[in-house]
Coordinates of C-alpha atoms in Angstrom, one line a residue:
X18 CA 4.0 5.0 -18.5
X19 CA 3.1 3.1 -14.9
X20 CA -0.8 1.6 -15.9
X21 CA -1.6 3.4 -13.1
X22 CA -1.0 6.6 -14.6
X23 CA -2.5 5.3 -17.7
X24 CA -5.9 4.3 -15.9
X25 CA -6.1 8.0 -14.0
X26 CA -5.7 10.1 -17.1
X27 CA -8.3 7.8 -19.1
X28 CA -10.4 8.4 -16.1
X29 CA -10.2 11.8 -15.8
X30 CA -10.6 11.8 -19.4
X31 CA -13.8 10.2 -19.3
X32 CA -15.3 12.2 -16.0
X33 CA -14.8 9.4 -13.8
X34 CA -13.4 8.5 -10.7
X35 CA -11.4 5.1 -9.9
X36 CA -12.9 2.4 -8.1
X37 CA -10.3 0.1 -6.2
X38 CA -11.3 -3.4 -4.9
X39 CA -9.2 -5.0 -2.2
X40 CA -8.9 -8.8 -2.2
X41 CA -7.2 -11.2 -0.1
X42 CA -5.3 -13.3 -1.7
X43 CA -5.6 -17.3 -1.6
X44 CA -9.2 -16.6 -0.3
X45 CA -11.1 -18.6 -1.1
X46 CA -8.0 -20.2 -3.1
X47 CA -5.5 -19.2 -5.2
X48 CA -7.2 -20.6 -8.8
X49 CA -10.3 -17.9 -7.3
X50 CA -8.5 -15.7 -7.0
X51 CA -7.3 -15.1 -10.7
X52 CA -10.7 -15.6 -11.2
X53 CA -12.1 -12.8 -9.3
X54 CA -9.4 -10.0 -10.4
X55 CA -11.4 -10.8 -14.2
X56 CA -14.9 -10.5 -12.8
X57 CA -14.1 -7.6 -11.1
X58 CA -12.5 -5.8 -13.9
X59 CA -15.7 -7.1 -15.6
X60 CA -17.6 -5.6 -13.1
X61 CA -15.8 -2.1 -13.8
X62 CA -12.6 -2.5 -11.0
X63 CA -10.3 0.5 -12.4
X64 CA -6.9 -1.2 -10.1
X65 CA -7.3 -4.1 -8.3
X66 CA -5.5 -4.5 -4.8
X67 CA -3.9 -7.8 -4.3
X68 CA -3.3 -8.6 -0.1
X69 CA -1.0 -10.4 0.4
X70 CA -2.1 -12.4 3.9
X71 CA -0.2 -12.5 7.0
X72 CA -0.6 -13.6 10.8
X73 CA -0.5 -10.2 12.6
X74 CA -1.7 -7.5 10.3
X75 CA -1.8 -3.9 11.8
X76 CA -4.2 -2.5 9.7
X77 CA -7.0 -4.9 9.2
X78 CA -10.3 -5.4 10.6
X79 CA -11.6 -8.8 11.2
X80 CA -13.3 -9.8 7.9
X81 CA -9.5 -9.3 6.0
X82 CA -7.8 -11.3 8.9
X83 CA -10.9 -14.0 8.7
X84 CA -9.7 -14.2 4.8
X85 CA -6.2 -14.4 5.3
X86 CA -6.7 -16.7 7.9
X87 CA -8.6 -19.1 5.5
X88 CA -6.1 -18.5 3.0
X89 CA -3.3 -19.7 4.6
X90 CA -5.5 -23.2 5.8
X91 CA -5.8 -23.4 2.0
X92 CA -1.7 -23.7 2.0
X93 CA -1.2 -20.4 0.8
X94 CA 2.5 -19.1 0.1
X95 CA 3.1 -15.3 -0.4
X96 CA 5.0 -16.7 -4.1
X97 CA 1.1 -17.4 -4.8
X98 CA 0.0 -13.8 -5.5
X99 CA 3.3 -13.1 -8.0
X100 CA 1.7 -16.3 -9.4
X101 CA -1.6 -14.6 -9.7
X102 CA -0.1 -11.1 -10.6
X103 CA 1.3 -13.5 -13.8
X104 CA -1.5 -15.3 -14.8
X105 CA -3.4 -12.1 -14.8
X106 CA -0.7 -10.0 -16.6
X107 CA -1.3 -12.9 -19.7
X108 CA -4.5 -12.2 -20.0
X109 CA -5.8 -8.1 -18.6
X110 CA -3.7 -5.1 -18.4
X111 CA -5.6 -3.4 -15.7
X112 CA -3.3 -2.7 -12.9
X113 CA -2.6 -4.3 -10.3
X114 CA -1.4 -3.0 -6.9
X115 CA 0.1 -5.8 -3.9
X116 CA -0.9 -4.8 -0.1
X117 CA 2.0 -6.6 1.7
X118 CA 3.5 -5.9 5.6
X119 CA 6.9 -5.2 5.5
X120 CA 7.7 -8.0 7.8
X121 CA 6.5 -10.0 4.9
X122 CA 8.8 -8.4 2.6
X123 CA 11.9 -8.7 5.3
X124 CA 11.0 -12.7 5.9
X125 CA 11.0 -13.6 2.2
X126 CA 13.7 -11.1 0.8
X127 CA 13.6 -7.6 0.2
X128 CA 15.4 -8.6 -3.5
X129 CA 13.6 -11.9 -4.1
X130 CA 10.3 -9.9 -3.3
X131 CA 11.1 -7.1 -6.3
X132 CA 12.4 -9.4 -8.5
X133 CA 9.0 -11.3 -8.1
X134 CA 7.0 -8.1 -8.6
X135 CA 8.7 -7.2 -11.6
X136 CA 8.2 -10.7 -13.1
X137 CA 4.7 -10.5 -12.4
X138 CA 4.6 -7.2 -14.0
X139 CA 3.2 -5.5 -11.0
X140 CA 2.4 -1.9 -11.3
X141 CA 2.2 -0.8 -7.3
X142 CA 2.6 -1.5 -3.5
X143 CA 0.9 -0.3 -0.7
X144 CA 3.4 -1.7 2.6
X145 CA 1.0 0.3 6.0
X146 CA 4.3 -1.1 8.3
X147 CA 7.0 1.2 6.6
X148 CA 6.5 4.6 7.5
X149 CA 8.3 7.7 5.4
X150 CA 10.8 8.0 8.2
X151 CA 12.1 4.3 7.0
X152 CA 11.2 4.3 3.1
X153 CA 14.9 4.4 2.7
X154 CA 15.2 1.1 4.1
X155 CA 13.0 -0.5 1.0
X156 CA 11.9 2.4 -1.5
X157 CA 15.9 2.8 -3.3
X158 CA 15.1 -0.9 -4.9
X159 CA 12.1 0.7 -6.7
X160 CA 13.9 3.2 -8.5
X161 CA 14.9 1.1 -11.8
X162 CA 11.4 -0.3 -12.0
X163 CA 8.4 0.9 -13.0
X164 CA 6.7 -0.2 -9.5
X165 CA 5.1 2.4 -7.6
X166 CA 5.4 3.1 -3.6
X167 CA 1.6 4.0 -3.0
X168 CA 2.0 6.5 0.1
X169 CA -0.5 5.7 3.2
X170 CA -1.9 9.4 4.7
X171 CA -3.9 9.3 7.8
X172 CA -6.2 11.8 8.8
X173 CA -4.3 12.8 12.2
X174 CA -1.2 13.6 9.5
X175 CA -1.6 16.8 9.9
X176 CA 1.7 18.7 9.2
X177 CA 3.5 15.4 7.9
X178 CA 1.3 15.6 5.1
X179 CA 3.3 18.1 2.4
X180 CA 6.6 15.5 3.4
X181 CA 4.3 12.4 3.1
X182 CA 2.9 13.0 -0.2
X183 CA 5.8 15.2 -1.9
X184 CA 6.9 12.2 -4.6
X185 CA 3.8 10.4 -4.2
X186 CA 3.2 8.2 -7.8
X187 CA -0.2 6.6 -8.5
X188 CA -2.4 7.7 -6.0
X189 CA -2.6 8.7 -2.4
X190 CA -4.2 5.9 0.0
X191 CA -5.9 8.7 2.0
X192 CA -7.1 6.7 5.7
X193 CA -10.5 7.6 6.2
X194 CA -10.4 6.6 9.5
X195 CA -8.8 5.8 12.7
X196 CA -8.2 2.0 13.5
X197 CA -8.3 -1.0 11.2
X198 CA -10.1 -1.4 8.1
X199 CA -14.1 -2.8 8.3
X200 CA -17.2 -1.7 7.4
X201 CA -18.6 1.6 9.2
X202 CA -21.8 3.5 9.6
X203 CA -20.1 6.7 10.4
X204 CA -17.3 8.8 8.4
X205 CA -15.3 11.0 10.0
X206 CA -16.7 14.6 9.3
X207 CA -12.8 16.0 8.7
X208 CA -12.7 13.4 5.7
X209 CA -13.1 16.0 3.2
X210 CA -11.2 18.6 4.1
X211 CA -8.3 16.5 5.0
X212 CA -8.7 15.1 1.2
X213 CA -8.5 18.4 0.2
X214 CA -5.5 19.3 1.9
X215 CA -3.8 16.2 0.5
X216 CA -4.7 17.6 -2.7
X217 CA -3.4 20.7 -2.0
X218 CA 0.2 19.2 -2.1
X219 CA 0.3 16.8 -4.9
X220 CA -1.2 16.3 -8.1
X221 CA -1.3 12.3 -7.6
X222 CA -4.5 11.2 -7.2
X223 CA -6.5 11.3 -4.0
X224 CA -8.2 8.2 -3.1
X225 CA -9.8 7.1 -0.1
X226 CA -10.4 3.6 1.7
X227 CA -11.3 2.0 5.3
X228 CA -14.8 1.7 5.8
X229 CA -16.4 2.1 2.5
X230 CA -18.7 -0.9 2.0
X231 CA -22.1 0.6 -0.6
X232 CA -22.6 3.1 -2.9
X233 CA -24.5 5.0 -0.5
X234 CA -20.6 5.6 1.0
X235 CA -19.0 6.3 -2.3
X236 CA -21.4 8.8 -3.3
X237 CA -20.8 10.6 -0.4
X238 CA -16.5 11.0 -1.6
X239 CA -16.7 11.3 -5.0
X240 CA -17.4 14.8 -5.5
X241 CA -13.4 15.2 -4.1
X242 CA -11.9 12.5 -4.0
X243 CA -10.3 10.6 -7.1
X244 CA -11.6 7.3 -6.1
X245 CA -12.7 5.4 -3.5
X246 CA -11.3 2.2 -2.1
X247 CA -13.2 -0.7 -0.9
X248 CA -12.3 -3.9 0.9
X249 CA -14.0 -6.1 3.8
X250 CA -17.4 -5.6 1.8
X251 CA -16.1 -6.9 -1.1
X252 CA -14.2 -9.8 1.2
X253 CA -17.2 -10.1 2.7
X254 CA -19.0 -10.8 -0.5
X255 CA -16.9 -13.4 -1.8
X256 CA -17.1 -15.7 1.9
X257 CA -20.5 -15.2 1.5
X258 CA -21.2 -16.0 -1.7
X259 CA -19.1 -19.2 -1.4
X260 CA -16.8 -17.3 -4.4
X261 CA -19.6 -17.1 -6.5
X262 CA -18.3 -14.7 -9.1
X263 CA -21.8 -13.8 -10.8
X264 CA -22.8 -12.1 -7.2
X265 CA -19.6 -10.6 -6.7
X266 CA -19.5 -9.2 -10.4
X267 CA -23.9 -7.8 -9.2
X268 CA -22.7 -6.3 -6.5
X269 CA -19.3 -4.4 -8.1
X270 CA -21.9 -3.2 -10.7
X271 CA -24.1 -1.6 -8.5
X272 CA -20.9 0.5 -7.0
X273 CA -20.0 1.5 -10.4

């Protein structure tokens, strides 16, 4: 069974919903990085999201560009997260899920880039440049692996949503809002019925992400949804901090 899986059914198990940190990595380096996926599962991260950097993303705001940015100043390569993913798997089973742009996937292989994820034992991917319409040109090379294609649902979906989600494994990134990820003040006030019409055609988890930066934010979801996904705070965090993994392990607590 996909760790995934595993982590969901502990969870439910236990009355609890997941919580999903989103790091960039290479930021601040690559050695930190390891390092953070520990103190985050330390902290109580159920799946960690590795992002994989690149120079035009579509989906992220400015404090994930700013990282990935920094990353690749630090010389990072895209072989550096499988090296990550690795190290990790040695030492944690929690699972791991890569955010990558399919252009990113296209420049360095599309079968060099599975074989690395299997290597590295990775569990999931989230790619927000494929849509459903052209999974076909990607999703066939998953289906002797164990690797998950995490589907990306938006809340202007709409009708698309019963196709979108139909073999969804892992969970269901439900878009929270429109635009690129960053920290908001405001939630859309169709968020939770579009979550609940997600869930109305799958049994895969429901999670939600963009803009969810405090607890304040996740206590608003968590009555629905089956976790909540947070990034740029969390990025945020760590630039801030200077990496310092004590106050990013304080301040994944407190979310807990």
């Amino acid at each position: 069974m996909n760790r995934i899986d595993k982590k969901f059914q502990s969870l439910k198990a236990e009355g609890k919903k997941a919580l999903i940190p989103y790091i960039c990595s290479g930021d601040p380096s690559v050695e930190m990085t390891e390092k953070l996926v520990y103190a985050l599962e330390e902290a109580g991260a159920d799946i960690i999201e590795l992002g994989i950097p690149f120079s035009d993303p579509l989906a992220d705001g400015p404090v994930i560009q700013a990282a990935g940015l920094r990353a690749f100043a630090g010389g990072y390569r895209l072989a550096d997260t499988f090296k990550i993913a690795e190290n990790v798997r040695k030492n944690s089973e929690i699972p791991l899920v890569i955010m990558v742009y399919y252009s990113s996937i296209i420049g360095y292989g599309r079968e060099r880039f599975l074989e690395g994820c299997v290597n590295a034992d990775v569990d999931g991917l989230i790619i927000p440049d494929l849509p459903y319409e052209e999974y076909d040109e990607f999703k066939p090379l998953l289906e002797n692996t164990d690797i998950y294609m995490i589907p990306l649902v938006g809340l202007t979906s709409g009708d698309r949503i019963p196709m979108l989600v139909k073999e969804a494994k892992g969970f269901v990134y439900c878009v929270s809002s429109m635009g690129v990820t960053g920290v908001r003040k405001e939630f859309d006030t169709r968020v939770e019925s579009f979550v609940k019409e997600v869930q109305k055609h799958t049994d895969t988890p429901a999670c939600i992400g963009f803009g969810i930066s405090s607890k304040d934010d996740i206590d608003k979801f968590e009555s629905y949804a089956d976790g909540c996904i947070m990034g740029s705070a969390i990025v945020r965090k760590i630039f801030e901090s200077n990496g310092d993994l004590e106050k990013v392990k304080d301040f994944v607590k407190e979310l807990r």
